[in-house]
CSV table of C-alpha atoms in Angstrom, one decimal:
chain,number,residue,atom,x,y,z
K,1,MET,CA,50.2,151.7,61.7
K,2,SER,CA,49.0,155.3,61.2
K,3,PRO,CA,46.6,156.7,63.8
K,4,THR,CA,43.7,156.4,61.3
K,5,THR,CA,44.5,152.7,60.7
K,6,ILE,CA,44.6,152.1,64.4
K,7,TRP,CA,41.2,153.8,64.8
K,8,VAL,CA,39.8,151.6,62.1
K,9,THR,CA,41.3,148.5,63.8
K,10,VAL,CA,40.0,149.5,67.2
K,11,LEU,CA,36.5,150.2,65.9
K,12,ALA,CA,36.3,147.2,63.6
K,13,GLY,CA,37.6,144.9,66.3
K,14,SER,CA,35.1,146.2,68.8
K,15,ALA,CA,32.2,145.9,66.4
K,16,VAL,CA,33.2,142.3,65.7
K,17,CYS,CA,33.4,141.5,69.4
K,18,LEU,CA,30.1,143.2,70.2
K,19,ALA,CA,28.4,141.4,67.3
K,20,LEU,CA,29.6,138.1,68.6
K,21,LYS,CA,28.3,138.8,72.1
K,22,LEU,CA,24.9,139.9,70.7
K,23,ALA,CA,24.7,136.9,68.4
K,24,GLY,CA,25.1,134.7,71.5
K,25,HIS,CA,22.2,136.4,73.2
K,26,VAL,CA,19.8,136.1,70.2
K,27,VAL,CA,20.8,132.8,68.7
K,28,PRO,CA,18.4,129.9,69.3
K,29,GLY,CA,19.7,128.0,72.3
K,30,THR,CA,19.2,124.6,70.5
K,31,TRP,CA,21.7,125.4,67.7
K,32,ALA,CA,24.6,126.5,69.9
K,33,ALA,CA,23.9,123.7,72.4
K,34,HIS,CA,24.7,121.2,69.7
K,35,PRO,CA,27.6,119.2,71.0
K,36,ARG,CA,29.7,119.6,67.9
K,37,VAL,CA,29.4,123.4,67.9
K,38,ALA,CA,30.0,123.7,71.7
K,39,ARG,CA,33.0,121.4,71.5
K,40,THR,CA,34.5,123.3,68.6
K,41,ALA,CA,34.0,126.6,70.4
K,42,ALA,CA,35.7,125.3,73.5
K,43,LEU,CA,38.7,124.0,71.5
K,44,VAL,CA,39.2,127.2,69.5
K,45,THR,CA,39.4,129.1,72.8
K,46,VAL,CA,42.0,126.6,74.1
K,47,ALA,CA,44.1,126.8,70.9
K,48,LEU,CA,44.1,130.6,70.9
K,49,LEU,CA,45.0,130.9,74.6
K,50,VAL,CA,47.8,128.3,74.2
K,51,ILE,CA,49.3,130.2,71.3
K,52,LEU,CA,49.2,133.5,73.3
K,53,VAL,CA,50.9,131.9,76.3
K,54,VAL,CA,53.5,129.9,74.3
K,55,LEU,CA,54.4,132.5,71.7
K,56,PRO,CA,56.5,134.5,74.2
K,57,ILE,CA,58.6,131.5,75.2
K,58,VAL,CA,59.1,130.5,71.6
K,59,SER,CA,60.0,133.9,70.3
K,60,GLU,CA,62.1,134.8,73.4
K,61,THR,CA,64.3,131.8,72.4
K,62,LEU,CA,64.3,132.5,68.6
K,63,TRP,CA,64.8,136.2,68.9
K,64,ARG,CA,67.3,135.8,71.7
K,65,GLY,CA,65.4,137.4,74.5
K,66,ARG,CA,62.9,139.5,72.6
K,67,THR,CA,59.2,139.0,71.9
K,68,PRO,CA,57.0,141.2,69.7
K,69,GLY,CA,55.7,142.9,72.9
K,70,LYS,CA,59.2,143.4,74.3
K,71,TRP,CA,60.4,144.7,70.9
K,72,ALA,CA,57.6,147.2,71.0
K,73,MET,CA,58.7,148.3,74.4
K,74,GLY,CA,62.3,148.2,73.6
K,75,ILE,CA,63.4,145.5,76.0
K,76,ARG,CA,65.0,142.2,75.7
K,77,ILE,CA,65.7,139.5,78.3
K,78,VAL,CA,69.4,138.9,78.8
K,79,THR,CA,71.4,136.9,81.3
K,80,MET,CA,73.0,138.7,84.2
K,81,ASP,CA,76.2,139.2,82.2
K,82,GLY,CA,74.4,140.7,79.3
K,83,SER,CA,74.5,137.8,76.9
K,84,PRO,CA,71.5,136.5,74.9
K,85,ILE,CA,69.3,133.9,76.7
K,86,SER,CA,69.0,130.3,75.6
K,87,PHE,CA,65.9,128.1,75.5
K,88,ARG,CA,66.7,127.0,79.0
K,89,HIS,CA,66.4,130.5,80.3
K,90,ALA,CA,63.2,131.2,78.4
K,91,MET,CA,61.7,127.9,79.7
K,92,VAL,CA,62.6,128.7,83.3
K,93,ARG,CA,61.0,132.1,83.0
K,94,GLY,CA,58.0,130.6,81.3
K,95,VAL,CA,57.5,127.9,83.9
K,96,PHE,CA,57.8,130.4,86.7
K,97,GLN,CA,55.2,132.5,85.0
K,98,LEU,CA,52.8,129.6,85.5
K,99,ILE,CA,53.5,129.8,89.2
K,100,GLU,CA,53.3,133.6,89.4
K,101,VAL,CA,49.8,133.6,88.0
K,102,TYR,CA,48.5,131.7,91.0
K,103,VAL,CA,51.0,132.9,93.6
K,104,PRO,CA,51.4,136.6,92.8
K,105,ILE,CA,54.2,136.7,95.4
K,106,GLY,CA,56.4,135.8,92.5
K,107,LEU,CA,55.9,139.3,91.2
K,108,VAL,CA,57.0,140.9,94.6
K,109,PRO,CA,60.7,140.8,93.7
K,110,LEU,CA,59.7,143.2,90.8
K,111,VAL,CA,59.4,145.9,93.3
K,112,PHE,CA,62.3,145.1,95.6
K,113,ALA,CA,64.9,143.3,93.5
K,114,ARG,CA,67.3,145.5,91.6
K,115,ARG,CA,66.6,145.7,87.9
K,116,SER,CA,62.9,144.8,88.5
K,117,ARG,CA,63.5,141.1,88.2
K,118,ARG,CA,60.5,138.8,88.9
K,119,LEU,CA,60.9,135.4,90.5
K,120,GLY,CA,61.4,133.6,87.2
K,121,ASP,CA,64.2,136.1,86.4
K,122,LEU,CA,65.9,135.5,89.7
K,123,VAL,CA,65.8,131.7,89.1
K,124,ALA,CA,66.8,131.9,85.5
K,125,GLY,CA,69.5,134.5,86.2
K,126,THR,CA,68.1,137.0,83.7
K,127,PHE,CA,66.7,140.5,83.6
K,128,GLY,CA,64.8,142.8,81.2
K,129,LEU,CA,67.3,145.1,79.6
K,130,ALA,CA,66.0,148.4,78.2
K,131,GLU,CA,68.0,148.3,75.0
K,132,ARG,CA,66.9,151.6,73.5
K,133,SER,CA,68.7,153.5,76.3
K,134,PHE,CA,72.0,152.0,75.1
K,135,GLY,CA,71.4,152.8,71.4
K,136,SER,CA,69.8,150.5,68.9
K,137,VAL,CA,72.2,147.6,69.2
K,138,VAL,CA,73.2,145.7,72.3
K,139,THR,CA,76.0,143.2,72.1
K,140,ALA,CA,77.2,140.9,74.8
K,141,THR,CA,80.6,141.6,76.3
K,142,VAL,CA,82.7,138.5,76.3
K,143,PHE,CA,85.8,138.5,78.4
K,144,THR,CA,88.0,136.2,76.3
K,145,PRO,CA,90.8,134.8,78.3
K,146,PRO,CA,94.1,136.5,77.5
K,147,TRP,CA,96.6,134.4,75.3
K,148,GLY,CA,98.3,131.8,77.4
K,149,LEU,CA,96.0,132.3,80.5
K,150,GLU,CA,93.3,130.0,79.3
K,151,ASP,CA,94.1,127.2,81.8
K,152,LEU,CA,94.2,129.7,84.6
K,153,VAL,CA,90.8,131.0,83.7
K,154,ALA,CA,89.3,127.5,83.4
K,155,GLY,CA,90.8,126.6,86.8
K,156,LEU,CA,89.6,129.7,88.8
K,157,ASP,CA,87.1,128.9,91.5
K,158,VAL,CA,84.6,131.8,91.3
K,159,SER,CA,81.7,130.1,92.9
K,160,ARG,CA,81.7,132.4,95.9
K,161,MET,CA,81.2,135.6,93.8
K,162,THR,CA,77.7,137.0,93.5
K,163,ASP,CA,75.9,138.4,90.5
K,164,GLY,CA,76.3,141.9,92.0
K,165,GLN,CA,80.1,141.5,92.3
K,166,TYR,CA,80.2,140.4,88.7
K,167,VAL,CA,78.2,143.4,87.5
K,168,PHE,CA,80.6,145.6,89.4
K,169,LEU,CA,83.7,143.9,88.0
K,170,ARG,CA,82.2,144.1,84.5
K,171,SER,CA,81.5,147.8,84.7
K,172,VAL,CA,85.0,148.4,86.0
K,173,LEU,CA,86.6,146.5,83.1
K,174,LEU,CA,84.4,148.3,80.6
K,175,ARG,CA,85.4,151.7,82.0
K,176,LEU,CA,89.2,151.0,82.3
K,177,VAL,CA,89.7,151.8,78.6
K,178,ASP,CA,88.6,155.4,79.1
K,179,MET,CA,90.9,156.1,82.0
K,180,SER,CA,94.3,157.7,82.1
K,181,ASP,CA,97.2,155.3,82.5
K,182,ALA,CA,97.7,156.2,86.2
K,183,ALA,CA,94.0,155.9,87.1
K,184,ARG,CA,93.8,152.7,85.1
K,185,ALA,CA,96.6,151.1,87.1
K,186,HIS,CA,95.3,152.4,90.4
K,187,VAL,CA,91.7,151.2,89.9
K,188,SER,CA,92.6,147.8,88.6
K,189,GLY,CA,95.1,147.3,91.5
K,190,GLN,CA,92.5,148.3,94.1
K,191,VAL,CA,89.8,146.0,92.6
K,192,ALA,CA,92.3,143.1,92.2
K,193,ALA,CA,93.3,143.5,95.9
K,194,ARG,CA,89.7,143.2,97.0
K,195,LEU,CA,89.0,140.2,94.8
K,196,GLU,CA,92.0,138.1,96.1
K,197,PRO,CA,90.6,137.4,99.6
K,198,LEU,CA,87.2,136.8,98.0
K,199,LEU,CA,88.6,134.1,95.8
K,200,GLY,CA,91.0,132.8,98.5
K,201,LEU,CA,94.2,133.1,96.5
K,202,GLN,CA,97.2,135.4,95.8
K,203,ARG,CA,97.6,137.0,92.4
K,204,PRO,CA,101.0,135.9,91.1
K,205,PRO,CA,103.4,138.8,90.9
K,206,TRP,CA,104.0,138.4,87.1
K,207,LEU,CA,100.3,138.8,86.4
K,208,ALA,CA,99.2,142.4,85.9
K,209,PRO,CA,96.1,143.4,88.0
K,210,GLU,CA,94.1,144.3,84.9
K,211,GLN,CA,94.9,140.9,83.3
K,212,PHE,CA,93.9,139.3,86.5
K,213,LEU,CA,90.5,141.1,86.4
K,214,VAL,CA,89.9,139.9,82.9
K,215,CYS,CA,90.7,136.4,83.9
K,216,VAL,CA,88.2,136.5,86.8
K,217,ALA,CA,85.5,137.9,84.5
K,218,GLY,CA,86.3,135.2,82.0
K,219,ALA,CA,86.0,132.6,84.7
K,220,LEU,CA,82.6,133.9,85.7
K,221,GLN,CA,81.5,133.7,82.1
K,222,VAL,CA,82.7,130.1,81.8
K,223,ARG,CA,80.7,129.4,84.9
K,224,SER,CA,77.5,131.1,83.5
K,225,GLY,CA,77.9,129.3,80.2
K,226,THR,CA,78.6,132.5,78.2
K,227,LEU,CA,82.1,131.2,77.5
K,228,ASP,CA,82.3,127.6,76.4
K,229,ARG,CA,84.6,125.8,78.8
K,230,ALA,CA,85.8,123.3,76.2
K,231,TRP,CA,86.6,126.1,73.8
K,232,VAL,CA,88.7,127.8,76.5
K,233,LEU,CA,90.6,124.6,77.3
K,234,GLU,CA,91.2,124.1,73.5
K,235,GLN,CA,92.6,127.6,73.3
K,236,GLY,CA,94.9,126.8,76.2
K,237,ARG,CA,96.2,123.8,74.3
K,238,ILE,CA,96.9,125.8,71.2
K,239,ALA,CA,98.8,128.4,73.3
K,240,ARG,CA,100.9,125.7,74.9
K,241,ALA,CA,101.6,124.0,71.6
K,242,ALA,CA,102.7,127.3,70.1
K,243,ALA,CA,105.0,128.0,73.0
K,244,GLN,CA,106.8,124.6,72.7
K,245,PRO,CA,109.6,125.6,70.3
K,246,ALA,CA,110.6,128.4,72.6
K,247,ALA,CA,112.6,129.7,69.8
K,248,TRP,CA,113.0,133.3,71.1
K,249,GLY,CA,115.3,132.3,73.9
K,250,GLN,CA,112.7,133.4,76.4
K,251,PRO,CA,111.4,130.9,79.0
K,252,THR,CA,107.9,129.7,78.4
K,253,ALA,CA,106.8,130.9,81.8
K,254,TRP,CA,104.0,133.0,80.2
K,255,ALA,CA,102.5,129.9,78.8
K,256,GLN,CA,102.6,127.9,81.9
K,257,PRO,CA,101.7,130.1,84.8
K,258,VAL,CA,99.2,127.7,86.4
K,259,GLY,CA,100.7,127.0,89.8
K,260,SER,CA,99.1,125.1,92.7
K,261,GLY,CA,96.1,126.8,94.2
K,262,TRP,CA,94.7,128.1,90.9
O,1,MET,CA,27.4,149.7,93.3
O,2,PRO,CA,24.7,149.5,96.0
O,3,ALA,CA,26.2,148.4,99.3
O,4,ALA,CA,24.4,145.4,100.8
O,5,PRO,CA,22.0,146.7,103.5
O,6,PRO,CA,22.1,144.9,106.8
O,7,THR,CA,18.9,143.0,106.1
O,8,THR,CA,20.4,141.3,103.0
O,9,PRO,CA,20.2,137.5,103.2
O,10,PRO,CA,23.6,135.9,103.7
O,11,ASP,CA,23.7,134.2,100.2
O,12,GLU,CA,23.1,137.6,98.5
O,13,ARG,CA,26.0,139.1,100.5
O,14,ALA,CA,28.2,136.2,99.3
O,15,VAL,CA,27.4,137.1,95.7
O,16,VAL,CA,28.2,140.7,96.3
O,17,ARG,CA,31.5,139.7,97.9
O,18,GLN,CA,32.3,137.5,94.9
O,19,ALA,CA,31.4,140.2,92.5
O,20,VAL,CA,33.5,142.8,94.2
O,21,SER,CA,36.6,140.6,94.6
O,22,VAL,CA,36.4,139.5,90.9
O,23,SER,CA,35.9,143.0,89.8
O,24,VAL,CA,38.9,144.4,91.7
O,25,ALA,CA,41.2,141.5,90.6
O,26,THR,CA,40.2,141.8,86.9
O,27,GLY,CA,40.1,145.6,86.9
O,28,LEU,CA,43.7,145.8,88.0
O,29,TYR,CA,44.8,144.0,84.8
O,30,GLY,CA,43.5,147.1,83.0
O,31,LEU,CA,46.5,148.9,84.2
O,32,SER,CA,48.8,146.7,82.2
O,33,LEU,CA,46.5,146.8,79.2
O,34,GLY,CA,46.5,150.6,79.2
O,35,ALA,CA,50.2,150.9,79.5
O,36,LEU,CA,50.8,148.2,76.9
O,37,ALA,CA,48.4,149.9,74.5
O,38,VAL,CA,50.2,153.3,74.7
O,39,VAL,CA,53.5,151.7,74.1
O,40,ALA,CA,52.1,149.7,71.2
O,41,GLY,CA,51.3,153.0,69.5
O,42,LEU,CA,47.7,153.7,70.5
O,43,SER,CA,46.8,157.1,71.8
O,44,VAL,CA,45.2,157.4,75.3
O,45,TRP,CA,41.9,158.0,73.6
O,46,GLN,CA,42.2,154.9,71.4
O,47,ALA,CA,43.1,152.8,74.4
O,48,VAL,CA,40.0,154.0,76.3
O,49,VAL,CA,37.6,153.7,73.4
O,50,LEU,CA,38.9,150.2,72.7
O,51,SER,CA,38.2,149.2,76.3
O,52,LEU,CA,34.8,150.8,76.5
O,53,LEU,CA,33.6,149.3,73.2
O,54,MET,CA,35.4,145.9,73.0
O,55,PHE,CA,35.3,145.2,76.7
O,56,SER,CA,36.9,141.7,76.5
O,57,GLY,CA,40.3,141.4,78.1
O,58,GLY,CA,41.7,138.6,75.9
O,59,SER,CA,40.6,140.2,72.7
O,60,GLN,CA,42.0,143.6,73.7
O,61,PHE,CA,45.4,142.2,74.7
O,62,ALA,CA,45.6,140.3,71.4
O,63,LEU,CA,44.6,143.4,69.3
O,64,VAL,CA,47.1,145.6,71.1
O,65,GLY,CA,49.8,143.1,70.8
O,66,ILE,CA,49.4,142.7,67.1
O,67,VAL,CA,49.2,146.5,66.5
O,68,GLY,CA,52.4,146.8,68.6
O,69,THR,CA,54.3,144.3,66.5
O,70,GLY,CA,53.4,145.9,63.2
O,71,GLY,CA,50.9,143.2,62.2
O,72,SER,CA,48.2,144.0,59.7
O,73,ALA,CA,44.9,145.6,60.8
O,74,ALA,CA,43.0,142.5,59.4
O,75,SER,CA,44.9,140.0,61.5
O,76,ALA,CA,44.5,142.2,64.6
O,77,VAL,CA,40.7,142.3,64.0
O,78,ALA,CA,40.5,138.6,63.2
O,79,THR,CA,42.4,137.5,66.2
O,80,ALA,CA,40.4,139.7,68.5
O,81,GLY,CA,37.2,138.3,67.0
O,82,LEU,CA,38.3,134.7,67.3
O,83,LEU,CA,39.1,135.2,71.0
O,84,GLY,CA,35.7,136.9,71.3
O,85,ILE,CA,33.8,133.8,70.0
O,86,ARG,CA,33.6,132.4,73.5
O,87,ASN,CA,31.6,135.4,74.6
O,88,GLY,CA,29.0,134.4,72.1
O,89,PHE,CA,28.7,131.0,73.7
O,90,TYR,CA,28.5,132.5,77.1
O,91,GLY,CA,25.6,134.6,75.8
O,92,VAL,CA,23.7,131.4,74.8
O,93,GLN,CA,24.0,130.1,78.3
O,94,LEU,CA,23.1,133.5,79.9
O,95,SER,CA,20.1,134.7,77.8
O,96,PRO,CA,17.5,132.2,79.2
O,97,LEU,CA,18.9,132.9,82.7
O,98,LEU,CA,18.7,136.7,82.4
O,99,ALA,CA,15.5,136.8,80.3
O,100,VAL,CA,15.8,140.5,79.3
O,101,ARG,CA,14.6,142.3,76.1
O,102,SER,CA,15.4,145.3,74.0
O,103,TRP,CA,18.1,147.7,75.2
O,104,ARG,CA,18.7,145.6,78.3
O,105,ARG,CA,19.6,142.7,76.1
O,106,VAL,CA,22.2,144.8,74.3
O,107,LEU,CA,23.6,145.9,77.7
O,108,ALA,CA,23.7,142.3,78.9
O,109,ALA,CA,25.5,141.2,75.7
O,110,HIS,CA,28.1,143.9,76.2
O,111,LEU,CA,28.7,142.9,79.8
O,112,THR,CA,29.0,139.2,78.8
O,113,ILE,CA,32.6,138.3,79.6
O,114,ASP,CA,34.5,135.4,81.3
O,115,GLU,CA,34.1,136.9,84.8
O,116,SER,CA,30.4,137.9,84.7
O,117,THR,CA,29.5,134.5,83.2
O,118,ALA,CA,31.6,132.6,85.8
O,119,VAL,CA,30.0,134.3,88.7
O,120,ALA,CA,26.5,134.0,87.2
O,121,THR,CA,26.6,130.4,86.3
O,122,ALA,CA,28.1,129.4,89.7
O,123,GLN,CA,25.0,130.5,91.6
O,124,PRO,CA,22.4,128.0,92.8
O,125,THR,CA,19.2,130.1,91.9
O,126,VAL,CA,18.1,132.2,89.0
O,127,ARG,CA,17.7,135.3,91.2
O,128,LEU,CA,21.3,135.0,92.6
O,129,ALA,CA,22.6,134.3,89.1
O,130,ARG,CA,21.1,137.6,87.8
O,131,LEU,CA,22.5,139.5,90.7
O,132,GLY,CA,25.9,138.0,90.2
O,133,PHE,CA,25.9,138.7,86.5
O,134,TRP,CA,24.9,142.4,86.7
O,135,LEU,CA,27.1,143.2,89.7
O,136,THR,CA,30.2,141.5,88.3
O,137,GLY,CA,29.6,142.8,84.8
O,138,ALA,CA,29.1,146.4,86.0
O,139,GLY,CA,31.9,146.2,88.5
O,140,VAL,CA,34.4,144.9,86.1
O,141,PHE,CA,33.3,147.4,83.5
O,142,VAL,CA,33.8,150.4,85.8
O,143,LEU,CA,37.1,149.3,87.3
O,144,TRP,CA,38.6,147.8,84.0
O,145,ASN,CA,38.0,151.0,82.1
O,146,ALA,CA,39.2,153.2,85.0
O,147,PHE,CA,42.4,151.2,85.2
O,148,VAL,CA,42.9,151.2,81.5
O,149,LEU,CA,42.8,154.9,81.5
O,150,ALA,CA,45.1,155.1,84.5
O,151,GLY,CA,47.5,152.7,82.8
O,152,ALA,CA,47.5,154.6,79.5
O,153,LEU,CA,48.2,157.9,81.3
O,154,ALA,CA,50.9,156.3,83.5
O,155,GLY,CA,52.4,154.6,80.5
O,156,ASN,CA,52.6,157.9,78.8
O,157,ALA,CA,54.0,159.8,81.8
O,158,LEU,CA,56.5,157.2,82.9
O,159,GLY,CA,57.5,156.2,79.4
O,160,ASP,CA,59.0,153.0,80.9
O,161,PRO,CA,56.1,150.6,81.8
O,162,LYS,CA,58.4,147.6,81.1
O,163,ARG,CA,60.0,148.2,84.5
O,164,TYR,CA,57.0,146.8,86.2
O,165,GLY,CA,57.0,143.5,84.2
O,166,LEU,CA,53.8,144.2,82.3
O,167,ASP,CA,54.8,141.8,79.6
O,168,ALA,CA,54.3,139.1,82.2
O,169,ALA,CA,50.8,140.4,83.0
O,170,ALA,CA,49.5,139.8,79.5
O,171,SER,CA,50.7,136.2,79.4
O,172,ALA,CA,49.5,135.7,83.0
O,173,ALA,CA,46.0,136.8,82.0
O,174,PHE,CA,45.9,134.3,79.1
O,175,LEU,CA,47.2,131.6,81.3
O,176,ALA,CA,44.6,132.2,84.0
O,177,LEU,CA,41.9,131.8,81.3
O,178,LEU,CA,43.5,128.7,79.8
O,179,TRP,CA,44.2,126.6,82.8
O,180,PRO,CA,40.6,125.5,83.7
O,181,ARG,CA,39.9,124.6,80.0
O,182,LEU,CA,42.5,121.8,79.8
O,183,ARG,CA,40.4,119.2,81.6
O,184,THR,CA,39.6,117.0,78.6
O,185,ALA,CA,42.1,114.9,76.7
O,186,LEU,CA,40.9,116.5,73.4
O,187,ALA,CA,41.6,119.9,74.8
O,188,ARG,CA,45.1,118.9,75.8
O,189,TRP,CA,45.8,117.4,72.4
O,190,VAL,CA,44.7,120.7,70.7
O,191,ALA,CA,46.9,122.6,73.2
O,192,ALA,CA,49.8,120.4,72.2
O,193,GLY,CA,49.1,121.0,68.6
O,194,ALA,CA,48.9,124.7,69.1
O,195,VAL,CA,52.4,124.6,70.8
O,196,VAL,CA,53.8,122.8,67.7
O,197,VAL,CA,52.1,125.4,65.4
O,198,ALA,CA,53.7,128.2,67.5
O,199,VAL,CA,57.2,126.7,67.4
O,200,VAL,CA,57.1,125.8,63.7
O,201,LEU,CA,55.4,128.9,62.3
O,202,THR,CA,56.7,131.8,64.5
O,203,PRO,CA,60.0,132.1,62.7
O,204,ALA,CA,58.5,131.9,59.3
O,205,VAL,CA,55.3,133.9,59.2
O,206,PRO,CA,54.1,137.4,60.1
O,207,SER,CA,52.8,137.9,63.7
O,208,GLY,CA,49.1,137.0,64.0
O,209,VAL,CA,49.2,134.2,61.5
O,210,PRO,CA,50.2,131.4,64.0
O,211,VAL,CA,47.1,132.4,66.0
O,212,LEU,CA,44.8,131.9,63.0
O,213,VAL,CA,46.4,128.6,62.0
O,214,ALA,CA,45.9,127.3,65.5
O,215,ALA,CA,42.3,128.3,65.5
O,216,VAL,CA,41.7,126.5,62.2
O,217,LEU,CA,43.4,123.4,63.7
O,218,ALA,CA,41.0,123.6,66.6
O,219,VAL,CA,37.9,124.0,64.3
O,220,VAL,CA,39.0,120.9,62.3
O,221,VAL,CA,39.6,118.8,65.4
O,222,GLY,CA,36.4,120.0,67.1
O,223,TRP,CA,34.2,119.4,64.1
O,224,TRP,CA,35.4,116.0,63.1
O,225,SER,CA,36.5,114.4,66.4
O,226,GLY,CA,34.7,111.5,68.0
O,227,ARG,CA,31.5,111.6,70.0
O,228,GLU,CA,32.9,110.4,73.3
O,229,ASP,CA,34.3,113.7,74.3
O,230,ALA,CA,31.2,115.7,73.2
O,231,ALA,CA,29.3,115.6,76.4
O,232,ARG,CA,32.3,116.5,78.5
O,233,ALA,CA,33.4,119.2,76.1
O,234,ALA,CA,30.0,120.8,76.3
O,235,THR,CA,30.1,121.0,80.1
O,236,ASP,CA,33.7,122.2,80.1
O,237,GLU,CA,32.8,125.2,78.0
O,238,GLU,CA,31.6,126.8,81.2
O,239,PRO,CA,34.4,128.7,82.9
O,240,ALA,CA,35.6,127.2,86.2
């Protein structure tokens, strides 16, 4: 809207609202007290307020984390690993909004939690992402399991890793591609060494540290639902089936690395 | 706002206390409206003039929201107006209570909002009701407009009001208004119908249209529904 149109809207809207208020004060009390009129007025208010409360939940789901208001502000709600939210996430956020109205303590995390998450965000595992600061398009990063390592990814127990550790791992992986070969090997080796005790396992010697990090990130995305577990297992089956002929004289070790403890 | 002198009777002091706490709680919402307005594309002046002249939180949030999403001017005005209808019904309840004429009547009409009506109609005597209305109306008016200005300036300066979860504040404001109105079965049916309208229409139509369709639904239900709910609906129209 142009500034002039906005002025017209503001003034016309104000005039309508003031006229309605004045009408109430001058209208004969008997007419407005008529049950049918009073009932209709009460219901119109209910319907309007419901729409205004429900619209954000509906459009957050349909627009994958955006509402008209968020679009205007350049934000969208995403899960902690940056993928679009589902109805479940939108619902949890919406339900917690109900609580936050009456117990404003739900808004306290806004100030203290990193990424300004409110209580509903903390429970739903989401946050508001300022998408304009990353350019106009935000796409989720999916750490697809490397070929042949699908079973390994599906079997990793990453339940002890925190959101913060995932965010760290993700940013390391996204930056590796820009590093020199030496730095790339060094950094991924360091991070892999720190992840091993956290996951309570040893990285097998044949698995490169960087591949290992991708596997852990993939396992975390399987856990969060970003990667479909059934799909991962299916890919693993395909990889194993393809390895069966073993026509190249190489052992199929690459396709069956899943040892005990994984 | 005149501070209560020590000789004030206790029930008058209770009204003053109510008016002050309601004014502060409501006024603070102005912060989010101001910031939201600036981000939606209004200038600071437009945000302030809107608040001074419209002075009805729900209508203002709706208008700003529709402007922000590129809705038409007509749907912004219509939605703000539909949400403002309830103020008209508050006026019907208030005018015999206040019994004012000429310019005071215009002033009373302008200060007729959810909060001032709620405090006024909750009082046991006419004298206390008048005190509650004027104190709450004036208190909310001053604080609301001051915080809208602050929010608009801050929204401009910080450029990043979303950090503070202001999107939640608008929904929270609507929800706080809605909750006490869901006491009758009829109201809950209309609410359910409005949810369906939102889910079905939102993907297909421009913003602002689902609001109007839901309003039409409510008018149809309200006008032709049975008599049994009539008495209760009439009393429920008062805010809690």
